[in-house]
Short mmCIF file of C-alpha atoms in Angstrom, two decimals:
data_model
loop_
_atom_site.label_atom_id
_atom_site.label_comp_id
_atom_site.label_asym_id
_atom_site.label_seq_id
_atom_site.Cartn_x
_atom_site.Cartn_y
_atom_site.Cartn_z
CA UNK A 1 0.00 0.00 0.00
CA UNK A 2 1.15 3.31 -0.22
CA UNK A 3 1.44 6.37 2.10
CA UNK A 4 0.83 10.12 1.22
CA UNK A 5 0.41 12.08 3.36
CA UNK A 6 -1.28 15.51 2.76
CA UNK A 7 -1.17 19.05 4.50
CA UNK A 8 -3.30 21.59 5.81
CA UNK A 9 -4.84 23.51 2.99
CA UNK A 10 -4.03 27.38 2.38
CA UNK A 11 -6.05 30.21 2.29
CA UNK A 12 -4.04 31.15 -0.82
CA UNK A 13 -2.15 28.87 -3.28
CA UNK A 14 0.17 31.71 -3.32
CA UNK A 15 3.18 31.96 -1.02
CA UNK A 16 4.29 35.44 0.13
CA UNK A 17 6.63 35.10 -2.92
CA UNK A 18 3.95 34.76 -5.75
CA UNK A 19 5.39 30.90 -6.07
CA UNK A 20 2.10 28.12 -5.64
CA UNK A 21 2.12 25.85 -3.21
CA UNK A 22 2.42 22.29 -4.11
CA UNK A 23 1.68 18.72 -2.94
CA UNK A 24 -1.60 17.22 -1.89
CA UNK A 25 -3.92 19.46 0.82
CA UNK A 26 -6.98 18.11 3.06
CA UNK A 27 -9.50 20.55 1.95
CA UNK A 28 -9.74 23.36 -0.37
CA UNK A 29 -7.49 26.29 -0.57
CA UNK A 30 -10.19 29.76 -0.63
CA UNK A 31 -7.90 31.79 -3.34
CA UNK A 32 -5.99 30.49 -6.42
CA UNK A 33 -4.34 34.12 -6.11
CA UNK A 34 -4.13 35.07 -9.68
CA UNK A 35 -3.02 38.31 -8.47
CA UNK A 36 -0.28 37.24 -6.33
CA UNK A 37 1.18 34.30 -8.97
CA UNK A 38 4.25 36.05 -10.41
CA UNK A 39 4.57 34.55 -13.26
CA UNK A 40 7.79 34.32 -16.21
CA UNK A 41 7.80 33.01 -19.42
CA UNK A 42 10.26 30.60 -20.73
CA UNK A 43 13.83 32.78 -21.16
CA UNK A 44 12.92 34.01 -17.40
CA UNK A 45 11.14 37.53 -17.90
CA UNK A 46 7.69 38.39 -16.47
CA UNK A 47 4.79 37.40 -18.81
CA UNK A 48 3.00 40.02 -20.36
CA UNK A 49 -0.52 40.50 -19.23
CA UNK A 50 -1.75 39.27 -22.70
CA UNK A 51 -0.19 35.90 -21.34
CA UNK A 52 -1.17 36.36 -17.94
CA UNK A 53 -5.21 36.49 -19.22
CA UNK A 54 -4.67 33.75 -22.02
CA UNK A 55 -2.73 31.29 -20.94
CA UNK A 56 -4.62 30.65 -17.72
CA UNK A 57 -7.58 27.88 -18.38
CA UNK A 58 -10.26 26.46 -16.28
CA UNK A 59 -12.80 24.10 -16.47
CA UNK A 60 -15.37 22.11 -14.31
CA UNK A 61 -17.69 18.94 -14.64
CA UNK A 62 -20.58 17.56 -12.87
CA UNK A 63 -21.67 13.98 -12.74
CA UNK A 64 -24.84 12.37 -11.43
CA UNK A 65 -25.77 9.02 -11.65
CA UNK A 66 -29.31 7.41 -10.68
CA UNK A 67 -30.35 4.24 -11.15
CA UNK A 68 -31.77 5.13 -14.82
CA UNK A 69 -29.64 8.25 -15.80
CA UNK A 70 -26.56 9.22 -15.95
CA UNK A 71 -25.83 13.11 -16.52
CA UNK A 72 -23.04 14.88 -17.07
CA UNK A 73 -22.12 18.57 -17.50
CA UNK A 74 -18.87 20.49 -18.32
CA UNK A 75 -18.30 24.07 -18.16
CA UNK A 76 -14.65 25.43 -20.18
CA UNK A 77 -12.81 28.49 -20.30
CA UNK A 78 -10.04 28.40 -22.46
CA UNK A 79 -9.99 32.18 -22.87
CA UNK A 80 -10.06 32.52 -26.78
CA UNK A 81 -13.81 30.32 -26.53
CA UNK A 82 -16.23 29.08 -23.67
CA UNK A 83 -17.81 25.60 -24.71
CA UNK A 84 -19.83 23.96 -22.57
CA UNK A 85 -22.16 20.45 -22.78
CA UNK A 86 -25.34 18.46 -20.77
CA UNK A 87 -26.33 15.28 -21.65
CA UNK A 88 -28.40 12.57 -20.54
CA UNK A 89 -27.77 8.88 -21.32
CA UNK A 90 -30.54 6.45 -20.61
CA UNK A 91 -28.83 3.48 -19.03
CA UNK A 92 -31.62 0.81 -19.97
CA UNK A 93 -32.18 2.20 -23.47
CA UNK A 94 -28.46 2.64 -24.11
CA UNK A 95 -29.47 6.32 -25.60
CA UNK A 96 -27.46 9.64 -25.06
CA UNK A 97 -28.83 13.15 -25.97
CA UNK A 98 -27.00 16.40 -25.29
CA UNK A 99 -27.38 20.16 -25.32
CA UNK A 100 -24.13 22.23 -26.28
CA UNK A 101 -22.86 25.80 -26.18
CA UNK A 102 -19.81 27.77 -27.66
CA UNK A 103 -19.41 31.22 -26.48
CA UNK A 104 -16.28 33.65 -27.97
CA UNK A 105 -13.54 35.30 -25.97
CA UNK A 106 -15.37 35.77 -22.64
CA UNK A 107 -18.95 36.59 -23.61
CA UNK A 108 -22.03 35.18 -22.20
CA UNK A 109 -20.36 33.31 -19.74
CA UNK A 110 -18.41 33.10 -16.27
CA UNK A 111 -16.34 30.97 -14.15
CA UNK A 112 -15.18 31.51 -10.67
CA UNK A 113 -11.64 30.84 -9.83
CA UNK A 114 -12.41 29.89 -6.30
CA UNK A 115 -12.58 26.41 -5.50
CA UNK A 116 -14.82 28.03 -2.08
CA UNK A 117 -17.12 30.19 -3.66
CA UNK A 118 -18.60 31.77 -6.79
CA UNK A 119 -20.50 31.26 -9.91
CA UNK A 120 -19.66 29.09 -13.37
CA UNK A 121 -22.65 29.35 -16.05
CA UNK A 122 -23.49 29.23 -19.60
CA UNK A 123 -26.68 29.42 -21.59
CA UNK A 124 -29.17 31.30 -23.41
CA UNK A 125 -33.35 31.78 -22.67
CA UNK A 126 -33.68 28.10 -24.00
CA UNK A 127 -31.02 26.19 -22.54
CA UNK A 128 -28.47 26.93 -19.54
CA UNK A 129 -25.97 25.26 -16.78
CA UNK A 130 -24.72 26.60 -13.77
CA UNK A 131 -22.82 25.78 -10.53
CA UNK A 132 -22.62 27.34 -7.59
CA UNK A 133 -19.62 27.03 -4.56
CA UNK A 134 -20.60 28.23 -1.30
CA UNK A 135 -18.58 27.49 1.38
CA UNK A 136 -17.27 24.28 -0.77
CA UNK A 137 -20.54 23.11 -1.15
CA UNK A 138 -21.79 22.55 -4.93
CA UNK A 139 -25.19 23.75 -6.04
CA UNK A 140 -26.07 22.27 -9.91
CA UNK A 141 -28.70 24.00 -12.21
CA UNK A 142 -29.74 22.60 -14.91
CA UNK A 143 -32.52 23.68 -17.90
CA UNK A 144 -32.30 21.79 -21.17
CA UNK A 145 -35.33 20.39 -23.41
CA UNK A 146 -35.18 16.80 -20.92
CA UNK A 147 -33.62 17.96 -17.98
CA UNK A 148 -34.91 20.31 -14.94
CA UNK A 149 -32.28 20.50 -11.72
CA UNK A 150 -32.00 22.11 -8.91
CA UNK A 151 -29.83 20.00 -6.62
CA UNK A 152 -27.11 20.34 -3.92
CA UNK A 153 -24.04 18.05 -3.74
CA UNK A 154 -23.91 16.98 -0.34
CA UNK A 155 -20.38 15.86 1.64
CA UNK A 156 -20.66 12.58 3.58
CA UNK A 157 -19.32 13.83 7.23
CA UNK A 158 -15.62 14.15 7.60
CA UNK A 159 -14.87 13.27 3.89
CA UNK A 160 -12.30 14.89 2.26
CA UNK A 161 -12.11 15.79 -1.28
CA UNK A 162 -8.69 15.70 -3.56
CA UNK A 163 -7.53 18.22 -3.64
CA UNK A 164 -3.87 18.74 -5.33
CA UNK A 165 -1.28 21.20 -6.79
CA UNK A 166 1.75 20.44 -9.38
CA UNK A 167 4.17 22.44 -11.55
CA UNK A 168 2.77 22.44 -14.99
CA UNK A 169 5.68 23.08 -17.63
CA UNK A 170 8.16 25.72 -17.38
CA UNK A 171 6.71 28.28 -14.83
CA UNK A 172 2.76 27.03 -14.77
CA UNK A 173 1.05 25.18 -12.36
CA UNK A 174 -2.61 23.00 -12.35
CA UNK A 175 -4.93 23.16 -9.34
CA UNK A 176 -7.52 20.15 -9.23
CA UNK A 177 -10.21 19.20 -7.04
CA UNK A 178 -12.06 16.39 -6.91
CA UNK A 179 -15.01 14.65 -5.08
CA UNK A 180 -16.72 11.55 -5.96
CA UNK A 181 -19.48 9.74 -3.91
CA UNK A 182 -21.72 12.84 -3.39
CA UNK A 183 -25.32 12.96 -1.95
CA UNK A 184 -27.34 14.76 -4.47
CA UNK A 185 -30.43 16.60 -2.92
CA UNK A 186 -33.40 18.41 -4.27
CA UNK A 187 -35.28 18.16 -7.22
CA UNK A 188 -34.73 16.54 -10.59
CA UNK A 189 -36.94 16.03 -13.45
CA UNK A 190 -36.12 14.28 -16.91
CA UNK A 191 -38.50 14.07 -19.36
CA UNK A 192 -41.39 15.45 -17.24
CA UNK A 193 -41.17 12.28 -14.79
CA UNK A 194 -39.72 13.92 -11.09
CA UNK A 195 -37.23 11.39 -10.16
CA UNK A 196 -36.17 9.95 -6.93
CA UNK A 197 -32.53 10.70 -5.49
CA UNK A 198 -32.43 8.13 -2.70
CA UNK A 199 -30.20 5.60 -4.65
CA UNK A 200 -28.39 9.14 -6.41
CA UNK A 201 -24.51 9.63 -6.03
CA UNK A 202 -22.75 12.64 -7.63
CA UNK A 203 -19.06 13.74 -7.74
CA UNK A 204 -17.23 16.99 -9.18
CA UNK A 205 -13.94 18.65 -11.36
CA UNK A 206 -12.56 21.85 -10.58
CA UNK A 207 -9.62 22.20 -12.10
CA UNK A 208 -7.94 25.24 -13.25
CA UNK A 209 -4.57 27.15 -14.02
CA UNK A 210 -1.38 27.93 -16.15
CA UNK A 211 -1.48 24.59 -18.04
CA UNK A 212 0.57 23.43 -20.89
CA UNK A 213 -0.20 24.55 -24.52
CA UNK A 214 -0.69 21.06 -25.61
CA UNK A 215 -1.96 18.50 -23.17
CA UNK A 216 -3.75 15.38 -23.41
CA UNK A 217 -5.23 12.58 -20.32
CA UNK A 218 -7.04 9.49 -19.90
CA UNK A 219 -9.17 9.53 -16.74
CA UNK A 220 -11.24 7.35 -14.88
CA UNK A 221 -14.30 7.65 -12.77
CA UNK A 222 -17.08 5.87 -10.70
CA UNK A 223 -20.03 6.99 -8.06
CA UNK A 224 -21.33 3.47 -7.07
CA UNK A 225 -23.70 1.54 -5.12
CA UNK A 226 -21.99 -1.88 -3.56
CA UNK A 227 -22.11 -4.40 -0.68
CA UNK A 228 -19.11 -2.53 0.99
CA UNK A 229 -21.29 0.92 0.71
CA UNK A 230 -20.70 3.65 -1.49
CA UNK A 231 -17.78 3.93 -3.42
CA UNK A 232 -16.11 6.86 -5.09
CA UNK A 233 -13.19 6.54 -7.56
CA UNK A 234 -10.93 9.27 -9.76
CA UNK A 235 -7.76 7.99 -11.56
CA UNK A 236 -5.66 9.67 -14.21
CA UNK A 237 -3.02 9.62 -15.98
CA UNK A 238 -0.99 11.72 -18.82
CA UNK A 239 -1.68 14.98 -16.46
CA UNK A 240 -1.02 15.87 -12.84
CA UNK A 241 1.82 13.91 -12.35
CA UNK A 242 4.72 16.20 -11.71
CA UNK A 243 5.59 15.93 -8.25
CA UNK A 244 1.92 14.01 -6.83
CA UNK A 245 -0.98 12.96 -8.98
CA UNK A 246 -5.06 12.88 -8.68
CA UNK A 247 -5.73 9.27 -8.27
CA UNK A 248 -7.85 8.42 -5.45
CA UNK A 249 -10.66 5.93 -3.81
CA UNK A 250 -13.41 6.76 -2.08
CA UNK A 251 -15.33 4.49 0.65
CA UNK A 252 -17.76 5.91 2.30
CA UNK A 253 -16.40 9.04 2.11
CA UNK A 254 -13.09 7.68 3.53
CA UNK A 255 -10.40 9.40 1.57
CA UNK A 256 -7.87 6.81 -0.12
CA UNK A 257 -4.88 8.74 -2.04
CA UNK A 258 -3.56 6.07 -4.93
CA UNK A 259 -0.60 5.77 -6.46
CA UNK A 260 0.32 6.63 -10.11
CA UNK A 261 -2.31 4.02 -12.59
CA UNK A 262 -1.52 2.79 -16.46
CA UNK A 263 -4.64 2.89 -18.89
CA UNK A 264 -4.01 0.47 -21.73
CA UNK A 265 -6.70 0.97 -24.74
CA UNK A 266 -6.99 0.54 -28.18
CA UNK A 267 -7.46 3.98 -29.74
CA UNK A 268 -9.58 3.54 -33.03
CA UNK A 269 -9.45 6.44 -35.67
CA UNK A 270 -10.41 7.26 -38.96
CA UNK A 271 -13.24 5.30 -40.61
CA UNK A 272 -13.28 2.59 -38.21
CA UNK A 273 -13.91 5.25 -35.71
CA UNK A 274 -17.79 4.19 -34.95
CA UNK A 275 -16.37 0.90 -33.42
CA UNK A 276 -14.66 3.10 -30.49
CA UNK A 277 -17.37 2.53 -28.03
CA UNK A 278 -16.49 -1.35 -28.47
CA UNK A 279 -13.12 -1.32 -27.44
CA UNK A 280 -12.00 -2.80 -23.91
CA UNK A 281 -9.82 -0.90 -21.24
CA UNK A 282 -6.90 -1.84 -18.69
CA UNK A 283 -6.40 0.25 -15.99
CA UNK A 284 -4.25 -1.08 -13.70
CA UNK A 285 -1.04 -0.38 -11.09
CA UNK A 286 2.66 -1.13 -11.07
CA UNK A 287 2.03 -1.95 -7.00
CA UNK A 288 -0.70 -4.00 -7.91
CA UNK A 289 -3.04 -1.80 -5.82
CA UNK A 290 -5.55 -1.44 -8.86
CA UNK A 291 -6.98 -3.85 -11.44
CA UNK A 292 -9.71 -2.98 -13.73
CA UNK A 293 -11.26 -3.49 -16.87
CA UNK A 294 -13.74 -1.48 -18.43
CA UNK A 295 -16.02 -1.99 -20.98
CA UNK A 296 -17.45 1.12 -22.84
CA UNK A 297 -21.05 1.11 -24.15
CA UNK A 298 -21.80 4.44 -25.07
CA UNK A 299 -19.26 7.49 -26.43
CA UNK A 300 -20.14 11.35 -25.85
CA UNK A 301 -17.19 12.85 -28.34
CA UNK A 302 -16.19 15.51 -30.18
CA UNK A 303 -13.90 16.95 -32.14
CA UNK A 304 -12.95 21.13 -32.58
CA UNK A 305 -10.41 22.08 -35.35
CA UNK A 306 -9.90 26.09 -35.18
CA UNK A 307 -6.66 26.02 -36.37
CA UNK A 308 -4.70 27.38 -32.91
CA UNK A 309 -7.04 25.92 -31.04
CA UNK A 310 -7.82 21.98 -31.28
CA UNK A 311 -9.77 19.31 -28.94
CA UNK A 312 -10.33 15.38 -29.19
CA UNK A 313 -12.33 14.32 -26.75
CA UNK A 314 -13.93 10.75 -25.46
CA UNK A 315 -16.03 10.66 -22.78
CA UNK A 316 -17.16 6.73 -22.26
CA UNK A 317 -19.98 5.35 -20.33
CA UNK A 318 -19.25 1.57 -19.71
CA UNK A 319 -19.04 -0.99 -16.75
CA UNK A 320 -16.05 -1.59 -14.62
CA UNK A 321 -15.08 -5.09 -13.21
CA UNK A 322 -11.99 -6.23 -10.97
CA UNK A 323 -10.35 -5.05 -8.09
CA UNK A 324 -9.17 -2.16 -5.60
CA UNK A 325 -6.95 -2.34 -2.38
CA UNK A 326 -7.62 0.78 -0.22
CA UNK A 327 -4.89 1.45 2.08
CA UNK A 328 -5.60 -0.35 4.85
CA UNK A 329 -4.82 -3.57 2.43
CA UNK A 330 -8.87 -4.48 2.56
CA UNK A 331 -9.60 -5.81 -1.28
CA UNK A 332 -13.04 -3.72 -3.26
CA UNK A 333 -14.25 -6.45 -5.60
CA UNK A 334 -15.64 -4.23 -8.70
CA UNK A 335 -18.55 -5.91 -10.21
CA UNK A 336 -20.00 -4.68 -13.21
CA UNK A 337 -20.30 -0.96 -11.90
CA UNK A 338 -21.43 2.01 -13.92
CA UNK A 339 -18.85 4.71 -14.40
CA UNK A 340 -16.64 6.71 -16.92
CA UNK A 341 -13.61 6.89 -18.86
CA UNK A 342 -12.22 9.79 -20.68
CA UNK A 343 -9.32 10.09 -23.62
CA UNK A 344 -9.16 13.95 -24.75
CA UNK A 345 -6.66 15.56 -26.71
CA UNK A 346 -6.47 19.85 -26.11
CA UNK A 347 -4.03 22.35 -27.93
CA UNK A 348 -5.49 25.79 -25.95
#
């Protein structure tokens, strides 16, 4: 098993220098402290304020899985464009439907760069997303054609969430956050029919800062049901691994930080591409703490060529079978559990 230890979040990521502050933390730091980051570009003078604004990215993501739906919704700034998608995938009728937006350089939509508090939306009269952060706790809107929410993501007592800080590059740096295994509370409706939410789990993204031009991850993810209670995973790899990495295991709400994961996949292009949501996963670790497969069913993807700007992205829905070891050496048989996988390529 394998021992990290975290420390006490900061108010700021900042030091007193302008420098972040790096390693794993047991909560969430208030500020990212934009302001405060003195930052240099690669021959070591500071970075204009044209870099300052567009090299800094953000984005967050939402999941919520029920016993019949899945949902998921992203919200992206990458500074020169805002995109943001819903969808819904029908688990018994195998069916995915989604609303998306593209806004230009800033307009008609807003993220906050606190992990504590603020506002991230994007929509028009017919169709919007938002989250809100107050006091760490997520609020999700939602108003598409099939989906009406208005529900709170609720922290099982004493759980942490991950919560992490790494160089990125030459002078950057990447702040994530995650939580998975979530209580989701208030209302929901899909397709006119209010649902229930007493069999609902939920986890977040918040991940934002001076990332590299051109980056690309796999990720994994699951908000389960089991006979050991609920469990809550995040694993990743290709990002987030200079100095400590993301990958962690929830059980109920008991915080399990994971070592570094492989994810071994056929990647099918061109005009075999349809077959992609066929393909079988490995995702497993060199200390033999993880062994999965997964087995995609359904593909949310798409691709954006505007010449400076590019993105590739896979989200999967599939099942996951085989094992976890938390770090107390107790063994998580993984039966057949809902969850996602992601492949994206990004030049922002």
């Amino acid at each position: 098993m394998i021992n990290i230890e975290s420390q006490t979040a900061p108010e700021c990521l900042m030091s007193s220098h302008g420098t972040p502050l790096f390693g794993h933390f047991d909560g969430p730091v208030t500020s990212l402290g934009l302001e405060q980051f003195n930052y240099f570009n690669e021959m070591d003078k500071p970075a204009s304020r044209l870099s300052r604004y567009f090299n800094y990215k953000q984005f967050q993501f939402i999941n919520i899985v029920t016993p019949r739906f899945v949902i998921g919704v992203a919200i992206a700034d990458i500074r020169y464009v805002g995109s943001a998608f819903c969808y819904l995938y029908d688990i018994s009728k195998n069916r995915l439907t989604e609303t998306t937006w593209l806004k230009p350089l800033g307009r008609g939509y807003e993220l906050t760069p606190s992990p504590m508090s603020g506002v991230a939306k994007m929509g028009n009269r017919r169709a919007k997303v938002s989250f809100t952060i107050s006091d760490g706790v997520w609020h999700v809107s939602i108003l598409t054609a099939n989906i009406q929410a208005e529900l709170d993501l609720n922290t099982p007592v004493l759980s942490l969430p991950m919560a992490m800080c790494n160089p990125t590059g030459y002078s950057g740096w990447t702040y994530t956050q995650k939580h998975n295994g979530l209580k989701p509370t208030g209302e929901l409706t899909i397709d006119d029919e209010p649902q229930p939410l007493n069999n609902a789990l939920a986890g977040y993204d918040f991940s934002a800062g001076y990332m590299r031009r051109e980056t690309s991850w796999r990720w994994a993810s699951i908000n389960a049901h089991t006979h050991d209670g609920v469990l809550g995973l995040n694993l990743a790899a290709g990002v987030n691994e200079t100095g400590c990495n993301e990958n962690v295991f929830w059980v109920n709400g008991e915080r399990h930080l994971l070592g570094p994961v492989h994810f071994i996949f056929q990647r099918v292009t061109g005009v075999e591409s349809h077959r992609q949501a066929q393909t079988s996963w490995r995702i497993y670790s060199d200390n033999g703490q993880v062994e999965l497969s997964f087995n995609p069913v359904n593909c949310r993807q798409e691709k954006l060529n505007l010449l400076l700007l590019k993105s590739n992205f896979r989200q999967y829905l599939g099942y996951y079978s085989g094992y976890i070891i938390d770090n107390f050496g107790n063994k998580h048989i993984i039966d057949n559990l809902l969850g996602l996988t992601e492949d994206h390529f990004a030049r922002w």
